[in-house]
Short mmCIF file of C-alpha atoms in Angstrom, two decimals:
data_model
loop_
_atom_site.label_atom_id
_atom_site.label_comp_id
_atom_site.label_asym_id
_atom_site.label_seq_id
_atom_site.Cartn_x
_atom_site.Cartn_y
_atom_site.Cartn_z
CA UNK A 1 23.60 19.01 3.12
CA UNK A 2 21.14 19.04 0.25
CA UNK A 3 22.07 21.27 -2.72
CA UNK A 4 19.14 20.24 -4.92
CA UNK A 5 17.38 23.63 -4.68
CA UNK A 6 19.82 26.48 -4.21
CA UNK A 7 18.80 30.15 -4.10
CA UNK A 8 21.11 33.14 -3.74
CA UNK A 9 19.96 36.30 -1.95
CA UNK A 10 21.81 39.59 -2.08
CA UNK A 11 22.58 42.73 -4.02
CA UNK A 12 24.75 43.58 -7.03
CA UNK A 13 27.61 41.37 -5.82
CA UNK A 14 25.25 38.42 -5.96
CA UNK A 15 23.62 39.44 -9.26
CA UNK A 16 26.94 39.56 -11.14
CA UNK A 17 27.01 43.34 -11.60
CA UNK A 18 30.40 44.45 -12.92
CA UNK A 19 31.95 47.33 -14.87
CA UNK A 20 29.12 49.62 -13.78
CA UNK A 21 26.27 47.49 -15.16
CA UNK A 22 24.47 44.16 -15.13
CA UNK A 23 25.02 42.28 -18.39
CA UNK A 24 25.02 38.73 -19.72
CA UNK A 25 28.65 37.67 -19.20
CA UNK A 26 28.82 39.31 -15.80
CA UNK A 27 25.80 37.29 -14.73
CA UNK A 28 27.38 34.10 -16.04
CA UNK A 29 30.41 34.90 -13.90
CA UNK A 30 28.43 35.73 -10.76
CA UNK A 31 29.63 33.88 -7.68
CA UNK A 32 26.26 32.05 -7.26
CA UNK A 33 26.41 30.85 -10.87
CA UNK A 34 29.92 29.50 -10.31
CA UNK A 35 28.90 27.96 -7.00
CA UNK A 36 25.83 26.31 -8.54
CA UNK A 37 28.02 24.67 -11.18
CA UNK A 38 30.24 23.22 -8.46
CA UNK A 39 27.18 21.91 -6.62
CA UNK A 40 25.96 19.86 -9.57
CA UNK A 41 28.24 16.84 -8.93
CA UNK A 42 26.97 16.92 -5.32
CA UNK A 43 23.30 16.77 -6.28
CA UNK A 44 22.76 20.40 -7.18
CA UNK A 45 19.86 21.21 -9.48
CA UNK A 46 19.36 23.75 -12.23
CA UNK A 47 20.21 27.34 -11.42
CA UNK A 48 18.22 29.97 -13.28
CA UNK A 49 19.25 33.63 -13.45
CA UNK A 50 17.26 36.64 -14.78
CA UNK A 51 19.63 37.13 -17.70
CA UNK A 52 20.11 40.35 -19.60
CA UNK A 53 19.83 39.98 -23.37
CA UNK A 54 23.28 41.31 -24.23
CA UNK A 55 26.60 42.65 -22.94
CA UNK A 56 25.35 46.19 -22.20
CA UNK A 57 22.27 45.86 -19.98
CA UNK A 58 20.69 49.22 -19.21
CA UNK A 59 23.49 51.07 -20.99
CA UNK A 60 25.97 51.96 -18.25
CA UNK A 61 28.55 49.32 -19.11
CA UNK A 62 32.13 50.55 -18.84
CA UNK A 63 35.03 49.39 -21.01
CA UNK A 64 38.68 50.35 -20.85
CA UNK A 65 39.84 52.86 -23.45
CA UNK A 66 43.34 51.62 -24.27
CA UNK A 67 44.44 55.04 -25.52
CA UNK A 68 43.92 56.75 -22.16
CA UNK A 69 43.90 53.68 -19.88
CA UNK A 70 40.70 54.84 -18.20
CA UNK A 71 37.12 53.53 -18.18
CA UNK A 72 34.61 54.98 -20.64
CA UNK A 73 31.00 54.13 -21.44
CA UNK A 74 30.66 51.44 -24.06
CA UNK A 75 28.19 53.76 -25.75
CA UNK A 76 26.21 51.30 -27.83
CA UNK A 77 22.52 51.53 -28.62
CA UNK A 78 20.27 50.09 -25.92
CA UNK A 79 18.29 46.92 -26.47
CA UNK A 80 14.70 47.60 -25.30
CA UNK A 81 14.27 43.89 -24.53
CA UNK A 82 16.50 44.41 -21.48
CA UNK A 83 13.75 46.56 -19.95
CA UNK A 84 10.92 44.11 -20.62
CA UNK A 85 9.56 41.82 -17.92
CA UNK A 86 10.93 38.28 -17.92
CA UNK A 87 8.87 37.17 -14.91
CA UNK A 88 7.28 34.47 -17.01
CA UNK A 89 10.64 32.71 -17.28
CA UNK A 90 10.91 32.39 -13.48
CA UNK A 91 11.14 31.50 -10.74
CA UNK A 92 14.79 32.52 -10.54
CA UNK A 93 17.41 31.03 -8.26
CA UNK A 94 19.65 34.09 -8.36
CA UNK A 95 17.72 36.74 -6.43
CA UNK A 96 20.54 39.28 -6.28
CA UNK A 97 19.28 42.78 -7.05
CA UNK A 98 21.66 45.70 -7.70
CA UNK A 99 20.95 48.48 -5.25
CA UNK A 100 19.20 46.30 -2.67
CA UNK A 101 19.64 47.14 0.99
CA UNK A 102 18.91 44.71 3.81
CA UNK A 103 15.38 45.99 4.46
CA UNK A 104 14.53 45.89 0.73
CA UNK A 105 14.48 42.08 0.86
CA UNK A 106 11.76 41.44 3.41
CA UNK A 107 8.05 42.00 3.98
CA UNK A 108 7.10 45.65 3.99
CA UNK A 109 9.32 46.42 1.00
CA UNK A 110 6.89 45.33 -1.72
CA UNK A 111 7.24 48.70 -3.47
CA UNK A 112 10.92 47.90 -4.11
CA UNK A 113 9.80 45.52 -6.86
CA UNK A 114 8.41 48.54 -8.71
CA UNK A 115 11.01 51.13 -7.74
CA UNK A 116 14.09 49.11 -8.65
CA UNK A 117 14.36 48.50 -12.42
CA UNK A 118 16.60 45.45 -12.03
CA UNK A 119 14.08 43.74 -9.76
CA UNK A 120 11.04 44.98 -11.67
CA UNK A 121 12.12 43.13 -14.81
CA UNK A 122 11.95 39.73 -13.10
CA UNK A 123 9.64 40.22 -10.10
CA UNK A 124 6.79 37.72 -10.15
CA UNK A 125 4.28 40.44 -9.24
CA UNK A 126 5.73 43.98 -9.33
CA UNK A 127 4.26 45.97 -6.49
CA UNK A 128 3.57 42.96 -4.27
CA UNK A 129 6.64 40.72 -4.61
CA UNK A 130 9.61 40.66 -2.22
CA UNK A 131 12.93 38.91 -2.62
CA UNK A 132 12.36 36.88 0.56
CA UNK A 133 8.90 35.74 -0.55
CA UNK A 134 10.23 34.69 -3.95
CA UNK A 135 13.01 32.73 -2.27
CA UNK A 136 10.71 30.96 0.18
CA UNK A 137 8.21 30.09 -2.56
CA UNK A 138 10.89 27.88 -4.12
CA UNK A 139 11.29 25.90 -0.87
CA UNK A 140 15.10 26.02 -1.05
CA UNK A 141 17.24 23.33 0.50
CA UNK A 142 20.29 25.60 0.47
CA UNK A 143 20.84 29.35 0.24
CA UNK A 144 23.60 31.93 0.26
CA UNK A 145 23.21 35.46 1.56
CA UNK A 146 25.57 38.39 0.96
CA UNK A 147 23.84 41.63 1.93
CA UNK A 148 24.70 44.87 3.71
CA UNK A 149 27.12 46.76 1.49
CA UNK A 150 24.41 48.99 0.02
CA UNK A 151 23.19 49.87 3.51
CA UNK A 152 26.27 52.05 3.82
CA UNK A 153 27.48 52.39 0.22
CA UNK A 154 24.94 54.98 -0.92
CA UNK A 155 26.13 57.34 1.80
CA UNK A 156 29.77 56.66 0.91
CA UNK A 157 29.27 57.09 -2.84
CA UNK A 158 27.70 60.50 -2.21
CA UNK A 159 30.62 61.63 -0.08
CA UNK A 160 28.29 61.63 2.91
CA UNK A 161 26.27 64.38 1.22
CA UNK A 162 23.19 62.26 0.39
CA UNK A 163 21.41 59.02 1.29
CA UNK A 164 21.73 57.66 4.81
CA UNK A 165 23.30 54.75 6.62
CA UNK A 166 21.00 51.97 7.75
CA UNK A 167 21.02 51.75 11.54
CA UNK A 168 22.31 48.62 13.22
CA UNK A 169 18.86 48.09 14.66
CA UNK A 170 17.14 48.08 11.27
CA UNK A 171 19.86 45.93 9.72
CA UNK A 172 19.63 43.41 12.56
CA UNK A 173 15.85 43.27 12.34
CA UNK A 174 15.77 42.83 8.55
CA UNK A 175 18.48 40.19 8.44
CA UNK A 176 16.95 38.36 11.39
CA UNK A 177 13.57 38.16 9.67
CA UNK A 178 15.17 36.92 6.48
CA UNK A 179 17.20 34.17 8.15
CA UNK A 180 14.38 33.10 10.45
CA UNK A 181 11.99 32.60 7.56
CA UNK A 182 14.34 31.09 5.01
CA UNK A 183 15.57 28.45 7.48
CA UNK A 184 12.10 27.63 8.82
CA UNK A 185 11.77 24.53 6.63
CA UNK A 186 15.26 23.26 7.38
CA UNK A 187 17.28 24.99 4.64
CA UNK A 188 20.99 25.22 5.32
CA UNK A 189 23.12 28.01 4.00
CA UNK A 190 26.13 30.29 4.00
CA UNK A 191 26.32 33.98 4.84
CA UNK A 192 29.12 36.43 4.05
CA UNK A 193 30.18 39.61 5.78
CA UNK A 194 30.86 42.86 3.95
CA UNK A 195 34.14 44.56 3.14
CA UNK A 196 35.65 47.76 4.45
CA UNK A 197 35.95 50.73 2.09
CA UNK A 198 39.74 50.75 1.98
CA UNK A 199 40.17 47.82 -0.47
CA UNK A 200 37.79 49.40 -3.00
CA UNK A 201 39.55 51.44 -5.71
CA UNK A 202 36.57 53.81 -5.84
CA UNK A 203 37.70 55.10 -2.46
CA UNK A 204 41.46 54.51 -2.68
CA UNK A 205 42.69 55.01 -6.24
CA UNK A 206 42.36 58.78 -6.49
CA UNK A 207 44.30 59.20 -3.26
CA UNK A 208 47.27 57.38 -4.74
CA UNK A 209 47.26 59.95 -7.55
CA UNK A 210 46.46 63.05 -5.51
CA UNK A 211 47.36 63.29 -1.79
CA UNK A 212 45.35 65.41 0.62
CA UNK A 213 48.13 68.03 0.53
CA UNK A 214 48.55 67.91 -3.23
CA UNK A 215 48.07 71.66 -3.79
CA UNK A 216 51.47 73.05 -4.85
CA UNK A 217 52.32 76.72 -4.32
CA UNK A 218 55.52 77.77 -6.04
CA UNK A 219 55.36 81.58 -5.86
CA UNK A 220 55.07 83.81 -2.76
CA UNK A 221 52.42 85.94 -4.47
CA UNK A 222 50.20 82.86 -4.94
CA UNK A 223 50.28 82.15 -1.21
CA UNK A 224 49.67 85.80 -0.43
CA UNK A 225 46.69 85.98 -2.76
CA UNK A 226 45.04 82.90 -1.22
CA UNK A 227 45.69 84.08 2.33
CA UNK A 228 44.19 87.45 1.49
CA UNK A 229 41.23 85.82 -0.20
CA UNK A 230 40.41 83.78 2.89
CA UNK A 231 41.18 86.51 5.45
CA UNK A 232 37.54 87.44 5.97
CA UNK A 233 36.52 83.81 6.40
CA UNK A 234 39.37 83.25 8.86
CA UNK A 235 38.05 86.12 10.95
CA UNK A 236 34.62 84.44 11.01
CA UNK A 237 36.20 81.12 12.00
CA UNK A 238 38.06 82.79 14.89
CA UNK A 239 34.80 84.41 16.02
CA UNK A 240 33.49 80.86 16.63
CA UNK A 241 36.46 80.26 18.92
CA UNK A 242 38.15 77.90 16.44
CA UNK A 243 41.78 77.94 15.32
CA UNK A 244 40.99 75.83 12.25
CA UNK A 245 41.74 78.69 9.87
CA UNK A 246 42.91 78.30 6.27
CA UNK A 247 46.58 79.04 5.64
CA UNK A 248 48.79 78.72 2.57
CA UNK A 249 52.58 78.72 2.19
CA UNK A 250 55.23 77.81 -0.35
CA UNK A 251 55.33 74.06 -1.04
CA UNK A 252 52.60 71.45 -0.69
CA UNK A 253 49.33 72.59 0.87
CA UNK A 254 46.14 70.76 1.86
CA UNK A 255 43.26 71.21 -0.55
CA UNK A 256 40.27 73.34 0.41
CA UNK A 257 37.12 71.24 0.75
CA UNK A 258 33.49 71.77 1.67
CA UNK A 259 32.48 70.39 5.06
CA UNK A 260 28.77 70.49 5.84
CA UNK A 261 29.46 69.77 9.52
CA UNK A 262 31.11 73.18 10.05
CA UNK A 263 29.09 76.36 10.58
CA UNK A 264 31.29 78.18 8.05
CA UNK A 265 31.17 75.27 5.59
CA UNK A 266 34.77 74.91 4.36
CA UNK A 267 38.24 73.97 5.59
CA UNK A 268 41.48 72.42 4.44
CA UNK A 269 41.69 68.67 3.99
CA UNK A 270 43.27 66.42 6.63
CA UNK A 271 45.47 63.37 6.30
CA UNK A 272 43.43 60.16 6.05
CA UNK A 273 40.45 61.77 4.35
CA UNK A 274 39.56 60.35 0.97
CA UNK A 275 38.83 61.62 -2.51
CA UNK A 276 36.31 59.57 -4.49
CA UNK A 277 36.95 58.17 -7.96
CA UNK A 278 34.52 60.74 -9.38
CA UNK A 279 36.74 63.69 -8.39
CA UNK A 280 37.09 65.93 -11.50
CA UNK A 281 40.84 66.30 -11.84
CA UNK A 282 40.46 68.80 -14.69
CA UNK A 283 38.60 71.17 -12.35
CA UNK A 284 41.52 71.03 -9.93
CA UNK A 285 44.06 71.59 -12.67
CA UNK A 286 42.21 74.31 -14.57
CA UNK A 287 39.35 75.82 -12.56
CA UNK A 288 40.69 76.47 -9.07
CA UNK A 289 39.06 73.48 -7.33
CA UNK A 290 40.75 72.92 -4.00
CA UNK A 291 42.21 76.42 -3.75
CA UNK A 292 39.95 79.32 -4.76
CA UNK A 293 36.92 77.02 -5.03
CA UNK A 294 36.26 74.42 -2.31
CA UNK A 295 36.03 70.86 -3.59
CA UNK A 296 32.35 69.87 -3.16
CA UNK A 297 31.43 67.51 -0.35
CA UNK A 298 30.24 64.83 -2.78
CA UNK A 299 33.82 64.16 -3.90
CA UNK A 300 35.33 63.75 -0.42
CA UNK A 301 34.87 61.54 2.63
CA UNK A 302 35.83 63.43 5.76
CA UNK A 303 37.12 62.01 9.02
CA UNK A 304 33.67 62.08 10.62
CA UNK A 305 32.00 60.55 7.55
CA UNK A 306 34.60 57.77 7.44
CA UNK A 307 33.97 57.10 11.14
CA UNK A 308 30.22 56.80 10.45
CA UNK A 309 30.91 54.34 7.62
CA UNK A 310 33.48 52.24 9.48
CA UNK A 311 31.30 52.03 12.59
CA UNK A 312 28.37 50.86 10.50
CA UNK A 313 30.39 48.20 8.68
CA UNK A 314 31.85 46.92 11.94
CA UNK A 315 28.36 46.77 13.44
CA UNK A 316 26.87 44.94 10.45
CA UNK A 317 29.68 42.39 10.47
CA UNK A 318 29.20 41.68 14.16
CA UNK A 319 25.51 41.08 13.51
CA UNK A 320 26.26 38.81 10.53
CA UNK A 321 28.75 36.74 12.55
CA UNK A 322 26.30 36.41 15.43
CA UNK A 323 23.49 35.29 13.12
CA UNK A 324 25.78 32.78 11.41
CA UNK A 325 26.27 31.16 14.79
CA UNK A 326 22.62 31.49 15.85
CA UNK A 327 21.25 29.91 12.67
CA UNK A 328 24.13 27.42 12.35
CA UNK A 329 25.26 28.68 8.95
CA UNK A 330 28.58 28.59 7.13
CA UNK A 331 30.32 31.93 7.72
CA UNK A 332 32.26 33.51 4.85
CA UNK A 333 34.79 36.15 5.92
CA UNK A 334 34.94 38.15 2.71
CA UNK A 335 36.18 41.23 4.57
CA UNK A 336 39.43 39.57 5.63
CA UNK A 337 39.98 38.20 2.13
CA UNK A 338 39.59 41.55 0.37
CA UNK A 339 41.68 43.35 2.97
CA UNK A 340 44.42 40.79 2.32
CA UNK A 341 44.11 41.49 -1.39
CA UNK A 342 44.52 45.21 -0.68
CA UNK A 343 47.42 45.01 1.76
CA UNK A 344 49.45 42.03 0.57
CA UNK A 345 47.92 40.78 -2.66
CA UNK A 346 47.31 37.10 -3.37
CA UNK A 347 48.31 34.82 -6.23
CA UNK A 348 46.10 31.99 -7.52
CA UNK A 349 47.07 29.80 -10.48
CA UNK A 350 49.63 32.37 -11.54
CA UNK A 351 47.20 35.31 -11.46
CA UNK A 352 48.12 38.16 -9.12
CA UNK A 353 45.21 39.85 -7.37
CA UNK A 354 45.60 43.29 -5.80
CA UNK A 355 43.26 46.22 -5.24
CA UNK A 356 45.04 48.38 -7.82
CA UNK A 357 42.53 50.06 -10.10
CA UNK A 358 42.31 48.62 -13.65
CA UNK A 359 45.42 46.40 -13.39
CA UNK A 360 44.81 44.57 -10.10
CA UNK A 361 42.48 41.86 -11.54
CA UNK A 362 40.20 42.06 -8.50
CA UNK A 363 37.93 45.04 -9.04
CA UNK A 364 36.10 45.91 -12.23
CA UNK A 365 36.10 49.27 -13.98
CA UNK A 366 33.52 50.79 -11.64
CA UNK A 367 36.02 50.49 -8.78
CA UNK A 368 33.58 48.65 -6.51
CA UNK A 369 32.37 45.38 -8.01
CA UNK A 370 34.41 42.28 -8.73
CA UNK A 371 35.77 41.08 -12.04
CA UNK A 372 34.77 37.62 -13.23
CA UNK A 373 38.13 36.31 -12.02
CA UNK A 374 37.55 37.77 -8.56
CA UNK A 375 34.01 36.39 -8.50
CA UNK A 376 35.63 32.98 -8.88
CA UNK A 377 37.71 33.76 -5.77
CA UNK A 378 34.52 34.78 -3.95
CA UNK A 379 32.86 31.51 -4.99
CA UNK A 380 35.89 29.65 -3.66
CA UNK A 381 35.55 31.40 -0.31
CA UNK A 382 31.94 30.24 -0.12
CA UNK A 383 33.03 26.73 -1.10
CA UNK A 384 35.69 26.64 1.63
CA UNK A 385 33.22 27.78 4.27
CA UNK A 386 30.50 25.36 3.10
CA UNK A 387 32.90 22.40 3.06
CA UNK A 388 34.19 23.29 6.51
CA UNK A 389 30.73 23.69 8.01
CA UNK A 390 28.88 20.81 6.39
CA UNK A 391 31.59 18.29 5.56
CA UNK A 392 30.91 18.52 1.83
CA UNK A 393 33.67 18.29 -0.75
CA UNK A 394 32.73 20.87 -3.37
CA UNK A 395 35.68 21.58 -5.65
CA UNK A 396 37.15 25.05 -6.02
CA UNK A 397 37.53 26.70 -9.43
CA UNK A 398 40.42 28.38 -11.18
CA UNK A 399 40.05 32.13 -11.81
CA UNK A 400 41.88 31.59 -15.11
CA UNK A 401 38.62 30.50 -16.71
CA UNK A 402 36.74 33.72 -15.92
CA UNK A 403 36.75 37.23 -17.33
CA UNK A 404 38.88 40.23 -16.40
CA UNK A 405 38.93 43.76 -17.80
CA UNK A 406 37.41 44.38 -21.24
CA UNK A 407 39.21 46.79 -23.59
CA UNK A 408 37.53 48.85 -26.27
#
């Protein structure tokens, strides 16, 4: 295998996005950057990334406020140079673009190089460039591809209330075009699958703090008032032939949530449904959210929405595995790794990795993207798969040398 010209294709996970933003150190700790360093002793060439000018990028960088142990915006003045084009410094080996979906990478998506600010700043020709074309123009000898999470993530982040899930057919077509063209000149590569939602703190943390039936009623008159308040709605629900009425009693009660899939629009939450990290706890504590006021759909993933998401992820991963075999690529099972982190935890060089928000070392302060330490683990997974497939002997790295959570 020839590592002399390596390009990385993907989204924010490839770019080095962490703590809610793309910034200099995060890019240095991106898994492709780490992987490229390990390729150098095996003939790897230079690896150029479209670097931000500082540690704050476009201004959405999160840091941990030690006084409240929660993420807050770093809040520093923006550097306008981060928004300026750096296309003249290219071509770039790291072609990861935050926000990119599978079909944003290939021909027909030229407008993405104008619409996406992260791509626009380094696109060779905004308005006509595509990620795939920029990769092929470099005639790579080796590539990595980790794409697909954004094809379902936008829908999940909106609580199923906005965006849409890319169909399996579109995902298969886009990824097939990409792999067919990038391997046409003999390039070898590695492709990773995408993770389930459950390991991501954005979709799990709030539910460890607030269960679906976390509405306490301690006085009979409270229950009576809520039952009276929803009596008219319950009559409407029964008129539809449904028994899914809202009922309240002393003790723990399910929260009231909006559900766009019901004709009457609201119901009580069910076990297994998920609150998102953005859920405003103060509104629940002080403004009647979840009792008198239904919790908006954008803060909750319902059973049907979770089924849509899980079915899509399973479908994408089947397509990725099939293409890995068809194009004879190294296959990186990132989904199994991150599920192991979430269910059992792993320890590497004395560092414990779990999916616990803030303290688990795996996920950054945005609850979705990896810390620098976890990016090192991701790079190691690519290294293991590449060595197994191609008989190379790239060395793994220690996560001790990479960044974790930044405190303010």
